[in-house]
Amino acid sequence: MNLLCPICGFQLNQRERQFVCPQNHSFDMARQGYVNLLTVQQKHSLNPGDTREQVLSRREFLEAGYYAPILDALTAEAKRLGISGQILDVGCGEGYYSARLADALGAELTGLDISKEAVRWAAAKYKGKQWLCATAAHIPVADGSADLLTSLFALTLPEEFHRVLKPGGCYFQVLAAEDHLLGLKGIIYDRLHFKEKNTVPELPGFELVRSVPIRFAFTVEGQQVRNLFAMTPHVFRIGKEGAERLRKTEVLTDTASCVLNVFRRT
Ligand SMILES: C[S@@+](CC[C@H](N)C(=O)[O-])C[C@H]1O[C@@H](n2cnc3c(N)ncnc32)[C@H](O)[C@@H]1O
Ligand SMILES: [Zn+2]
């Protein structure tokens, strides 16, 4: 995918392991094979995005295959729609889903995440793809670049997604549903609060093609219980007693519940 300079917006040209724009702003490809296109102005903290611990936990959990039904749903929808060409995964994490999806479709992949730790792992593991440390708020690719944009358990920015998609391109959004991981929540909270959640949002510039519920049970043991917990936003909310109950949990059978919304750019 053609990259844009995050400073001036002109196109970047690759010269071996360096990307340079006509104004001579240059960006090196890191040893692991990703390019850091996040400017200091775009960073709101020293190390934005998911931390090393979150990244490692998620990587270990996902690679064990517990969430393979989500990958299967993404692949089935993409095949049904005959998607090929260029995929852009926003908030790609370690690239578990999009690297496999791109291979299954024979498509090219660009994955971007604001967390350097995440893209570092993605680039080290999945070769032959383009990995960027960048912000979803200013995606450093040209207008109309992507045939498919994915944002999986990550943020949605309709205006920017609309800009980078080709006319008629698709956007796959995966959101956790209200009843996602109730078993885990039952351990870490004294009481469960149900909040109404709109899992099929209206997005300006997009029409909804279909909304696919994805629900499946799975069992984790030992360290994978802790990995699952570390992947969730509950790490920031857990109290002392909840943490103690979680520490004593050796086996957890739970249900993942999410929604895959398929949008088309209008
Ligand atoms: C819950 S994780 C999901 C990761 C991956 N899509 C997956 O499902 O395995 C959300 C990801 O969004 C990234 N993120 C957060 N804010 C971002 C931003 N402004 N731009 C790009 N990525 C961002 C985080 O670093 C994190 O890797
Ligand atoms: Zn420039």
PDB file of C-alpha atoms and ligand atoms in Angstrom:
ATOM      1  CA  MET A   1       0.000   0.000   0.000  1.00  0.00           C
ATOM      2  CA  ASN A   2       1.354   3.463  -0.809  1.00  0.00           C
ATOM      3  CA  LEU A   3       2.407   5.236   2.369  1.00  0.00           C
ATOM      4  CA  LEU A   4       2.121   8.928   3.137  1.00  0.00           C
ATOM      5  CA  CYS A   5       4.513  11.023   5.149  1.00  0.00           C
ATOM      6  CA  PRO A   6       2.889  11.646   8.554  1.00  0.00           C
ATOM      7  CA  ILE A   7       4.530  15.083   8.717  1.00  0.00           C
ATOM      8  CA  CYS A   8       3.725  16.675   5.340  1.00  0.00           C
ATOM      9  CA  GLY A   9       1.278  14.206   3.755  1.00  0.00           C
ATOM     10  CA  PHE A  10       3.259  13.654   0.540  1.00  0.00           C
ATOM     11  CA  GLN A  11       3.880  10.152  -0.707  1.00  0.00           C
ATOM     12  CA  LEU A  12       6.758   8.180   0.798  1.00  0.00           C
ATOM     13  CA  ASN A  13       9.138   6.379  -1.526  1.00  0.00           C
ATOM     14  CA  GLN A  14      10.996   3.316  -0.357  1.00  0.00           C
ATOM     15  CA  ARG A  15      14.772   3.209  -0.748  1.00  0.00           C
ATOM     16  CA  GLU A  16      15.838  -0.151   0.626  1.00  0.00           C
ATOM     17  CA  ARG A  17      15.057   0.037   4.343  1.00  0.00           C
ATOM     18  CA  GLN A  18      14.173   3.714   4.370  1.00  0.00           C
ATOM     19  CA  PHE A  19      11.035   5.635   3.419  1.00  0.00           C
ATOM     20  CA  VAL A  20      11.580   9.207   2.218  1.00  0.00           C
ATOM     21  CA  CYS A  21       9.153  11.926   1.126  1.00  0.00           C
ATOM     22  CA  PRO A  22       9.857  14.751  -1.388  1.00  0.00           C
ATOM     23  CA  GLN A  23      10.457  17.088   1.573  1.00  0.00           C
ATOM     24  CA  ASN A  24      13.157  14.737   2.843  1.00  0.00           C
ATOM     25  CA  HIS A  25      11.371  13.505   5.925  1.00  0.00           C
ATOM     26  CA  SER A  26      12.668   9.981   6.375  1.00  0.00           C
ATOM     27  CA  PHE A  27      11.603   6.924   8.333  1.00  0.00           C
ATOM     28  CA  ASP A  28      13.681   3.793   8.858  1.00  0.00           C
ATOM     29  CA  MET A  29      12.357   0.306   8.759  1.00  0.00           C
ATOM     30  CA  ALA A  30      13.092  -1.285  12.134  1.00  0.00           C
ATOM     31  CA  ARG A  31      15.169  -4.465  12.349  1.00  0.00           C
ATOM     32  CA  GLN A  32      11.974  -6.490  12.869  1.00  0.00           C
ATOM     33  CA  GLY A  33      10.507  -5.103   9.633  1.00  0.00           C
ATOM     34  CA  TYR A  34       7.940  -2.510  10.698  1.00  0.00           C
ATOM     35  CA  VAL A  35       7.980   1.228  10.009  1.00  0.00           C
ATOM     36  CA  ASN A  36       7.346   3.763  12.720  1.00  0.00           C
ATOM     37  CA  LEU A  37       5.181   6.538  11.234  1.00  0.00           C
ATOM     38  CA  LEU A  38       3.941   7.900  14.545  1.00  0.00           C
ATOM     39  CA  THR A  39       5.069  11.482  15.081  1.00  0.00           C
ATOM     40  CA  VAL A  40       5.775  12.940  18.508  1.00  0.00           C
ATOM     41  CA  GLN A  41       2.723  15.216  18.077  1.00  0.00           C
ATOM     42  CA  GLN A  42       0.496  12.179  17.513  1.00  0.00           C
ATOM     43  CA  LYS A  43       1.663  10.497  20.720  1.00  0.00           C
ATOM     44  CA  HIS A  44      -0.242  11.330  23.864  1.00  0.00           C
ATOM     45  CA  SER A  45       2.082   9.276  26.042  1.00  0.00           C
ATOM     46  CA  LEU A  46       5.582   7.861  25.815  1.00  0.00           C
ATOM     47  CA  ASN A  47       4.385   4.376  24.816  1.00  0.00           C
ATOM     48  CA  PRO A  48       0.807   4.694  23.567  1.00  0.00           C
ATOM     49  CA  GLY A  49      -1.509   1.739  22.983  1.00  0.00           C
ATOM     50  CA  ASP A  50      -1.338  -1.718  24.462  1.00  0.00           C
ATOM     51  CA  THR A  51       1.523  -2.500  26.810  1.00  0.00           C
ATOM     52  CA  ARG A  52       4.074  -5.255  26.436  1.00  0.00           C
ATOM     53  CA  GLU A  53       2.224  -7.349  29.001  1.00  0.00           C
ATOM     54  CA  GLN A  54      -1.116  -7.002  27.195  1.00  0.00           C
ATOM     55  CA  VAL A  55       0.524  -7.799  23.878  1.00  0.00           C
ATOM     56  CA  LEU A  56       2.300 -10.914  25.141  1.00  0.00           C
ATOM     57  CA  SER A  57      -0.793 -12.232  26.924  1.00  0.00           C
ATOM     58  CA  ARG A  58      -3.004 -11.721  23.885  1.00  0.00           C
ATOM     59  CA  ARG A  59      -0.459 -13.301  21.596  1.00  0.00           C
ATOM     60  CA  GLU A  60      -0.179 -16.418  23.751  1.00  0.00           C
ATOM     61  CA  PHE A  61      -3.953 -16.688  24.103  1.00  0.00           C
ATOM     62  CA  LEU A  62      -4.841 -16.103  20.442  1.00  0.00           C
ATOM     63  CA  GLU A  63      -2.144 -18.348  19.060  1.00  0.00           C
ATOM     64  CA  ALA A  64      -3.486 -21.223  21.145  1.00  0.00           C
ATOM     65  CA  GLY A  65      -6.551 -20.968  18.871  1.00  0.00           C
ATOM     66  CA  TYR A  66      -9.293 -20.244  21.438  1.00  0.00           C
ATOM     67  CA  TYR A  67     -10.729 -17.467  19.271  1.00  0.00           C
ATOM     68  CA  ALA A  68     -10.413 -19.298  15.954  1.00  0.00           C
ATOM     69  CA  PRO A  69     -14.227 -19.100  15.448  1.00  0.00           C
ATOM     70  CA  ILE A  70     -13.847 -15.312  15.096  1.00  0.00           C
ATOM     71  CA  LEU A  71     -11.190 -15.768  12.427  1.00  0.00           C
ATOM     72  CA  ASP A  72     -13.408 -18.335  10.685  1.00  0.00           C
ATOM     73  CA  ALA A  73     -16.332 -15.878  10.635  1.00  0.00           C
ATOM     74  CA  LEU A  74     -14.141 -13.120   9.172  1.00  0.00           C
ATOM     75  CA  THR A  75     -12.777 -15.444   6.505  1.00  0.00           C
ATOM     76  CA  ALA A  76     -16.215 -16.793   5.573  1.00  0.00           C
ATOM     77  CA  GLU A  77     -17.671 -13.278   5.161  1.00  0.00           C
ATOM     78  CA  ALA A  78     -14.695 -12.058   3.129  1.00  0.00           C
ATOM     79  CA  LYS A  79     -14.906 -15.082   0.829  1.00  0.00           C
ATOM     80  CA  ARG A  80     -18.660 -14.693   0.459  1.00  0.00           C
ATOM     81  CA  LEU A  81     -18.101 -11.096  -0.699  1.00  0.00           C
ATOM     82  CA  GLY A  82     -15.226 -12.127  -2.991  1.00  0.00           C
ATOM     83  CA  ILE A  83     -12.782  -9.752  -1.323  1.00  0.00           C
ATOM     84  CA  SER A  84      -9.226  -9.636  -2.659  1.00  0.00           C
ATOM     85  CA  GLY A  85      -6.569  -6.986  -3.211  1.00  0.00           C
ATOM     86  CA  GLN A  86      -5.545  -4.768  -0.319  1.00  0.00           C
ATOM     87  CA  ILE A  87      -6.509  -5.279   3.321  1.00  0.00           C
ATOM     88  CA  LEU A  88      -5.855  -2.642   5.963  1.00  0.00           C
ATOM     89  CA  ASP A  89      -6.129  -3.764   9.601  1.00  0.00           C
ATOM     90  CA  VAL A  90      -6.479  -0.845  12.020  1.00  0.00           C
ATOM     91  CA  GLY A  91      -5.510  -1.551  15.650  1.00  0.00           C
ATOM     92  CA  CYS A  92      -4.041  -4.816  14.363  1.00  0.00           C
ATOM     93  CA  GLY A  93      -2.355  -5.849  17.614  1.00  0.00           C
ATOM     94  CA  GLU A  94       0.014  -8.756  16.905  1.00  0.00           C
ATOM     95  CA  GLY A  95      -1.720  -9.470  13.612  1.00  0.00           C
ATOM     96  CA  TYR A  96      -3.238 -12.832  14.585  1.00  0.00           C
ATOM     97  CA  TYR A  97      -6.476 -12.347  12.642  1.00  0.00           C
ATOM     98  CA  SER A  98      -5.441 -10.213   9.699  1.00  0.00           C
ATOM     99  CA  ALA A  99      -2.288 -12.147   8.771  1.00  0.00           C
ATOM    100  CA  ARG A 100      -4.335 -15.351   8.521  1.00  0.00           C
ATOM    101  CA  LEU A 101      -7.252 -13.642   6.791  1.00  0.00           C
ATOM    102  CA  ALA A 102      -4.940 -12.124   4.145  1.00  0.00           C
ATOM    103  CA  ASP A 103      -3.300 -15.513   3.516  1.00  0.00           C
ATOM    104  CA  ALA A 104      -6.679 -17.237   3.206  1.00  0.00           C
ATOM    105  CA  LEU A 105      -7.787 -14.654   0.604  1.00  0.00           C
ATOM    106  CA  GLY A 106      -4.440 -14.344  -1.181  1.00  0.00           C
ATOM    107  CA  ALA A 107      -4.635 -10.617  -0.369  1.00  0.00           C
ATOM    108  CA  GLU A 108      -1.968  -8.071   0.542  1.00  0.00           C
ATOM    109  CA  LEU A 109      -1.985  -6.816   4.108  1.00  0.00           C
ATOM    110  CA  THR A 110      -1.055  -3.576   5.815  1.00  0.00           C
ATOM    111  CA  GLY A 111      -1.516  -3.692   9.589  1.00  0.00           C
ATOM    112  CA  LEU A 112      -1.240  -0.656  11.816  1.00  0.00           C
ATOM    113  CA  ASP A 113      -1.289  -0.150  15.536  1.00  0.00           C
ATOM    114  CA  ILE A 114      -0.298   2.683  17.833  1.00  0.00           C
ATOM    115  CA  SER A 115       1.503   0.207  20.101  1.00  0.00           C
ATOM    116  CA  LYS A 116       5.084  -0.334  19.031  1.00  0.00           C
ATOM    117  CA  GLU A 117       5.201  -3.563  21.042  1.00  0.00           C
ATOM    118  CA  ALA A 118       2.260  -4.956  19.088  1.00  0.00           C
ATOM    119  CA  VAL A 119       3.582  -4.195  15.589  1.00  0.00           C
ATOM    120  CA  ARG A 120       7.042  -5.366  16.572  1.00  0.00           C
ATOM    121  CA  TRP A 121       5.612  -8.822  17.343  1.00  0.00           C
ATOM    122  CA  ALA A 122       3.453  -8.778  14.227  1.00  0.00           C
ATOM    123  CA  ALA A 123       6.419  -7.934  11.988  1.00  0.00           C
ATOM    124  CA  ALA A 124       8.666 -10.512  13.619  1.00  0.00           C
ATOM    125  CA  LYS A 125       6.109 -13.278  13.121  1.00  0.00           C
ATOM    126  CA  TYR A 126       4.340 -12.511   9.837  1.00  0.00           C
ATOM    127  CA  LYS A 127       6.682 -11.794   6.955  1.00  0.00           C
ATOM    128  CA  GLY A 128       5.689 -10.438   3.553  1.00  0.00           C
ATOM    129  CA  LYS A 129       3.173  -7.996   5.046  1.00  0.00           C
ATOM    130  CA  GLN A 130       3.456  -4.291   5.767  1.00  0.00           C
ATOM    131  CA  TRP A 131       3.401  -3.388   9.486  1.00  0.00           C
ATOM    132  CA  LEU A 132       3.137   0.209  10.672  1.00  0.00           C
ATOM    133  CA  CYS A 133       3.263   1.902  14.004  1.00  0.00           C
ATOM    134  CA  ALA A 134       0.740   4.680  13.362  1.00  0.00           C
ATOM    135  CA  THR A 135      -2.453   6.199  14.657  1.00  0.00           C
ATOM    136  CA  ALA A 136      -5.914   5.334  13.367  1.00  0.00           C
ATOM    137  CA  ALA A 137      -6.739   9.038  13.635  1.00  0.00           C
ATOM    138  CA  HIS A 138      -4.292   9.839  10.781  1.00  0.00           C
ATOM    139  CA  ILE A 139      -3.822   6.695   8.730  1.00  0.00           C
ATOM    140  CA  PRO A 140      -0.652   7.265   6.681  1.00  0.00           C
ATOM    141  CA  VAL A 141      -1.994   5.797   3.435  1.00  0.00           C
ATOM    142  CA  ALA A 142      -3.444   7.473   0.360  1.00  0.00           C
ATOM    143  CA  ASP A 143      -7.192   7.999  -0.181  1.00  0.00           C
ATOM    144  CA  GLY A 144      -8.986   4.987  -1.682  1.00  0.00           C
ATOM    145  CA  SER A 145      -6.195   2.491  -0.918  1.00  0.00           C
ATOM    146  CA  ALA A 146      -8.024  -0.428   0.709  1.00  0.00           C
ATOM    147  CA  ASP A 147     -10.495  -3.025  -0.595  1.00  0.00           C
ATOM    148  CA  LEU A 148     -11.201  -4.167   2.960  1.00  0.00           C
ATOM    149  CA  LEU A 149     -10.592  -2.373   6.235  1.00  0.00           C
ATOM    150  CA  THR A 150     -10.820  -4.348   9.474  1.00  0.00           C
ATOM    151  CA  SER A 151     -10.998  -3.048  13.027  1.00  0.00           C
ATOM    152  CA  LEU A 152     -11.320  -5.939  15.447  1.00  0.00           C
ATOM    153  CA  PHE A 153     -12.027  -5.130  19.096  1.00  0.00           C
ATOM    154  CA  ALA A 154     -10.455  -1.769  18.253  1.00  0.00           C
ATOM    155  CA  LEU A 155     -11.617   1.743  17.467  1.00  0.00           C
ATOM    156  CA  THR A 156     -13.901   2.985  14.679  1.00  0.00           C
ATOM    157  CA  LEU A 157     -13.237   6.339  13.019  1.00  0.00           C
ATOM    158  CA  PRO A 158     -15.789   6.502  10.175  1.00  0.00           C
ATOM    159  CA  GLU A 159     -14.440   9.584   8.417  1.00  0.00           C
ATOM    160  CA  GLU A 160     -10.856   8.346   8.223  1.00  0.00           C
ATOM    161  CA  PHE A 161     -11.952   4.792   7.342  1.00  0.00           C
ATOM    162  CA  HIS A 162     -14.134   6.203   4.552  1.00  0.00           C
ATOM    163  CA  ARG A 163     -11.181   8.175   3.187  1.00  0.00           C
ATOM    164  CA  VAL A 164      -8.769   5.228   2.951  1.00  0.00           C
ATOM    165  CA  LEU A 165     -11.287   2.734   1.532  1.00  0.00           C
ATOM    166  CA  LYS A 166     -11.904   2.360  -2.197  1.00  0.00           C
ATOM    167  CA  PRO A 167     -15.445   3.266  -3.292  1.00  0.00           C
ATOM    168  CA  GLY A 168     -17.504   0.114  -2.707  1.00  0.00           C
ATOM    169  CA  GLY A 169     -14.852  -1.249  -0.309  1.00  0.00           C
ATOM    170  CA  CYS A 170     -15.878  -3.070   2.863  1.00  0.00           C
ATOM    171  CA  TYR A 171     -15.354  -2.405   6.524  1.00  0.00           C
ATOM    172  CA  PHE A 172     -15.415  -5.352   8.958  1.00  0.00           C
ATOM    173  CA  GLN A 173     -16.018  -4.261  12.528  1.00  0.00           C
ATOM    174  CA  VAL A 174     -15.885  -6.728  15.416  1.00  0.00           C
ATOM    175  CA  LEU A 175     -17.355  -5.574  18.715  1.00  0.00           C
ATOM    176  CA  ALA A 176     -17.755  -7.423  21.996  1.00  0.00           C
ATOM    177  CA  ALA A 177     -21.425  -8.011  22.859  1.00  0.00           C
ATOM    178  CA  GLU A 178     -23.040  -7.366  26.241  1.00  0.00           C
ATOM    179  CA  ASP A 179     -22.761 -11.006  27.275  1.00  0.00           C
ATOM    180  CA  HIS A 180     -19.093 -11.395  26.278  1.00  0.00           C
ATOM    181  CA  LEU A 181     -17.045 -13.289  28.897  1.00  0.00           C
ATOM    182  CA  LEU A 182     -19.680 -13.315  31.630  1.00  0.00           C
ATOM    183  CA  GLY A 183     -17.826 -16.160  33.389  1.00  0.00           C
ATOM    184  CA  LEU A 184     -14.716 -14.035  33.782  1.00  0.00           C
ATOM    185  CA  LYS A 185     -16.756 -11.022  34.881  1.00  0.00           C
ATOM    186  CA  GLY A 186     -18.546 -13.210  37.450  1.00  0.00           C
ATOM    187  CA  ILE A 187     -15.183 -13.977  39.070  1.00  0.00           C
ATOM    188  CA  ILE A 188     -13.719 -10.499  39.123  1.00  0.00           C
ATOM    189  CA  TYR A 189     -16.770  -8.429  40.085  1.00  0.00           C
ATOM    190  CA  ASP A 190     -19.024  -8.776  43.132  1.00  0.00           C
ATOM    191  CA  ARG A 191     -22.048  -7.858  41.044  1.00  0.00           C
ATOM    192  CA  LEU A 192     -22.655  -7.853  37.318  1.00  0.00           C
ATOM    193  CA  HIS A 193     -23.999  -4.631  35.851  1.00  0.00           C
ATOM    194  CA  PHE A 194     -25.725  -4.916  32.508  1.00  0.00           C
ATOM    195  CA  LYS A 195     -25.244  -1.899  30.333  1.00  0.00           C
ATOM    196  CA  GLU A 196     -27.265  -1.548  27.157  1.00  0.00           C
ATOM    197  CA  LYS A 197     -24.794  -1.663  24.312  1.00  0.00           C
ATOM    198  CA  ASN A 198     -25.464  -0.783  20.702  1.00  0.00           C
ATOM    199  CA  THR A 199     -23.489  -3.388  18.816  1.00  0.00           C
ATOM    200  CA  VAL A 200     -24.757  -2.336  15.402  1.00  0.00           C
ATOM    201  CA  PRO A 201     -23.898   1.366  15.140  1.00  0.00           C
ATOM    202  CA  GLU A 202     -24.844   3.603  12.271  1.00  0.00           C
ATOM    203  CA  LEU A 203     -21.768   4.906  10.521  1.00  0.00           C
ATOM    204  CA  PRO A 204     -21.874   7.995   8.302  1.00  0.00           C
ATOM    205  CA  GLY A 205     -20.610   7.135   4.821  1.00  0.00           C
ATOM    206  CA  PHE A 206     -21.309   3.410   5.222  1.00  0.00           C
ATOM    207  CA  GLU A 207     -24.250   1.080   4.716  1.00  0.00           C
ATOM    208  CA  LEU A 208     -24.661  -2.066   6.794  1.00  0.00           C
ATOM    209  CA  VAL A 209     -24.543  -5.204   4.652  1.00  0.00           C
ATOM    210  CA  ARG A 210     -25.107  -7.644   7.485  1.00  0.00           C
ATOM    211  CA  SER A 211     -24.447  -8.200  11.148  1.00  0.00           C
ATOM    212  CA  VAL A 212     -23.222 -11.662  12.162  1.00  0.00           C
ATOM    213  CA  PRO A 213     -23.395 -12.761  15.798  1.00  0.00           C
ATOM    214  CA  ILE A 214     -20.455 -14.927  16.880  1.00  0.00           C
ATOM    215  CA  ARG A 215     -20.962 -16.948  20.068  1.00  0.00           C
ATOM    216  CA  PHE A 216     -18.990 -19.928  21.299  1.00  0.00           C
ATOM    217  CA  ALA A 217     -17.853 -21.575  24.534  1.00  0.00           C
ATOM    218  CA  PHE A 218     -14.272 -22.387  25.438  1.00  0.00           C
ATOM    219  CA  THR A 219     -12.258 -23.549  28.457  1.00  0.00           C
ATOM    220  CA  VAL A 220      -8.951 -22.121  29.635  1.00  0.00           C
ATOM    221  CA  GLU A 221      -6.613 -23.347  32.342  1.00  0.00           C
ATOM    222  CA  GLY A 222      -3.718 -21.980  34.404  1.00  0.00           C
ATOM    223  CA  GLN A 223      -1.732 -19.240  32.687  1.00  0.00           C
ATOM    224  CA  GLN A 224      -4.320 -18.949  29.893  1.00  0.00           C
ATOM    225  CA  VAL A 225      -6.889 -17.764  32.471  1.00  0.00           C
ATOM    226  CA  ARG A 226      -4.520 -14.915  33.285  1.00  0.00           C
ATOM    227  CA  ASN A 227      -3.753 -14.248  29.631  1.00  0.00           C
ATOM    228  CA  LEU A 228      -7.451 -13.970  28.856  1.00  0.00           C
ATOM    229  CA  PHE A 229      -7.931 -11.524  31.719  1.00  0.00           C
ATOM    230  CA  ALA A 230      -4.915  -9.406  30.652  1.00  0.00           C
ATOM    231  CA  MET A 231      -6.433  -9.005  27.161  1.00  0.00           C
ATOM    232  CA  THR A 232      -9.588  -7.394  28.479  1.00  0.00           C
ATOM    233  CA  PRO A 233     -10.282  -3.832  29.679  1.00  0.00           C
ATOM    234  CA  HIS A 234     -11.052  -5.377  33.094  1.00  0.00           C
ATOM    235  CA  VAL A 235      -7.330  -5.191  33.953  1.00  0.00           C
ATOM    236  CA  PHE A 236      -7.891  -1.493  34.615  1.00  0.00           C
ATOM    237  CA  ARG A 237     -10.988  -2.026  36.775  1.00  0.00           C
ATOM    238  CA  ILE A 238     -10.364  -5.086  38.925  1.00  0.00           C
ATOM    239  CA  GLY A 239     -10.415  -4.694  42.737  1.00  0.00           C
ATOM    240  CA  LYS A 240      -8.392  -6.476  45.400  1.00  0.00           C
ATOM    241  CA  GLU A 241     -10.972  -9.177  46.134  1.00  0.00           C
ATOM    242  CA  GLY A 242     -11.632  -9.847  42.479  1.00  0.00           C
ATOM    243  CA  ALA A 243      -7.918 -10.190  41.857  1.00  0.00           C
ATOM    244  CA  GLU A 244      -7.683 -12.709  44.683  1.00  0.00           C
ATOM    245  CA  ARG A 245     -10.583 -14.776  43.297  1.00  0.00           C
ATOM    246  CA  LEU A 246      -8.999 -14.679  39.856  1.00  0.00           C
ATOM    247  CA  ARG A 247      -5.641 -15.796  41.268  1.00  0.00           C
ATOM    248  CA  LYS A 248      -7.337 -18.894  42.707  1.00  0.00           C
ATOM    249  CA  THR A 249      -9.119 -19.751  39.439  1.00  0.00           C
ATOM    250  CA  GLU A 250      -7.375 -22.664  37.768  1.00  0.00           C
ATOM    251  CA  VAL A 251     -10.000 -23.561  35.178  1.00  0.00           C
ATOM    252  CA  LEU A 252     -12.544 -21.291  33.518  1.00  0.00           C
ATOM    253  CA  THR A 253     -15.254 -22.235  31.051  1.00  0.00           C
ATOM    254  CA  ASP A 254     -16.662 -19.115  29.426  1.00  0.00           C
ATOM    255  CA  THR A 255     -18.563 -17.860  26.394  1.00  0.00           C
ATOM    256  CA  ALA A 256     -17.188 -15.389  23.891  1.00  0.00           C
ATOM    257  CA  SER A 257     -19.927 -13.268  22.375  1.00  0.00           C
ATOM    258  CA  CYS A 258     -19.284 -10.669  19.735  1.00  0.00           C
ATOM    259  CA  VAL A 259     -20.704  -9.197  16.573  1.00  0.00           C
ATOM    260  CA  LEU A 260     -19.166  -8.939  13.130  1.00  0.00           C
ATOM    261  CA  ASN A 261     -20.662  -5.961  11.312  1.00  0.00           C
ATOM    262  CA  VAL A 262     -20.048  -5.879   7.592  1.00  0.00           C
ATOM    263  CA  PHE A 263     -20.295  -2.366   6.149  1.00  0.00           C
ATOM    264  CA  ARG A 264     -19.909  -1.124   2.615  1.00  0.00           C
ATOM    265  CA  ARG A 265     -18.438   2.308   1.859  1.00  0.00           C
ATOM    266  CA  THR A 266     -21.022   4.392   0.047  1.00  0.00           C
TER     267      THR A 266
HETATM  268  C1  LIG B   1      -8.260  -4.784  22.106  1.00  0.00           C
HETATM  269  S1  LIG B   1      -6.830  -4.577  21.097  1.00  0.00           S
HETATM  270  C2  LIG B   1      -7.258  -5.540  19.650  1.00  0.00           C
HETATM  271  C3  LIG B   1      -6.062  -5.977  18.861  1.00  0.00           C
HETATM  272  C4  LIG B   1      -6.371  -6.858  17.631  1.00  0.00           C
HETATM  273  N1  LIG B   1      -7.238  -6.190  16.678  1.00  0.00           N
HETATM  274  C5  LIG B   1      -6.979  -8.160  18.068  1.00  0.00           C
HETATM  275  O1  LIG B   1      -8.210  -8.274  18.033  1.00  0.00           O
HETATM  276  O2  LIG B   1      -6.225  -9.071  18.455  1.00  0.00           O
HETATM  277  C6  LIG B   1      -6.947  -2.881  20.539  1.00  0.00           C
HETATM  278  C7  LIG B   1      -5.690  -2.408  19.798  1.00  0.00           C
HETATM  279  O3  LIG B   1      -5.902  -1.058  19.353  1.00  0.00           O
HETATM  280  C8  LIG B   1      -4.672  -0.360  19.492  1.00  0.00           C
HETATM  281  N2  LIG B   1      -4.959   1.084  19.501  1.00  0.00           N
HETATM  282  C9  LIG B   1      -5.475   1.845  20.498  1.00  0.00           C
HETATM  283  N3  LIG B   1      -5.597   3.140  20.101  1.00  0.00           N
HETATM  284  C10 LIG B   1      -5.152   3.196  18.804  1.00  0.00           C
HETATM  285  C11 LIG B   1      -5.017   4.251  17.850  1.00  0.00           C
HETATM  286  N4  LIG B   1      -5.363   5.512  18.132  1.00  0.00           N
HETATM  287  N5  LIG B   1      -4.524   3.948  16.633  1.00  0.00           N
HETATM  288  C12 LIG B   1      -4.159   2.685  16.319  1.00  0.00           C
HETATM  289  N6  LIG B   1      -4.252   1.640  17.198  1.00  0.00           N
HETATM  290  C13 LIG B   1      -4.749   1.895  18.425  1.00  0.00           C
HETATM  291  C14 LIG B   1      -4.077  -0.912  20.785  1.00  0.00           C
HETATM  292  O4  LIG B   1      -2.689  -0.683  20.881  1.00  0.00           O
HETATM  293  C15 LIG B   1      -4.443  -2.397  20.668  1.00  0.00           C
HETATM  294  O5  LIG B   1      -3.413  -3.152  20.058  1.00  0.00           O
HETATM  295 ZN    ZN B   2       7.222  14.665   4.512  1.00  0.00          ZN
END
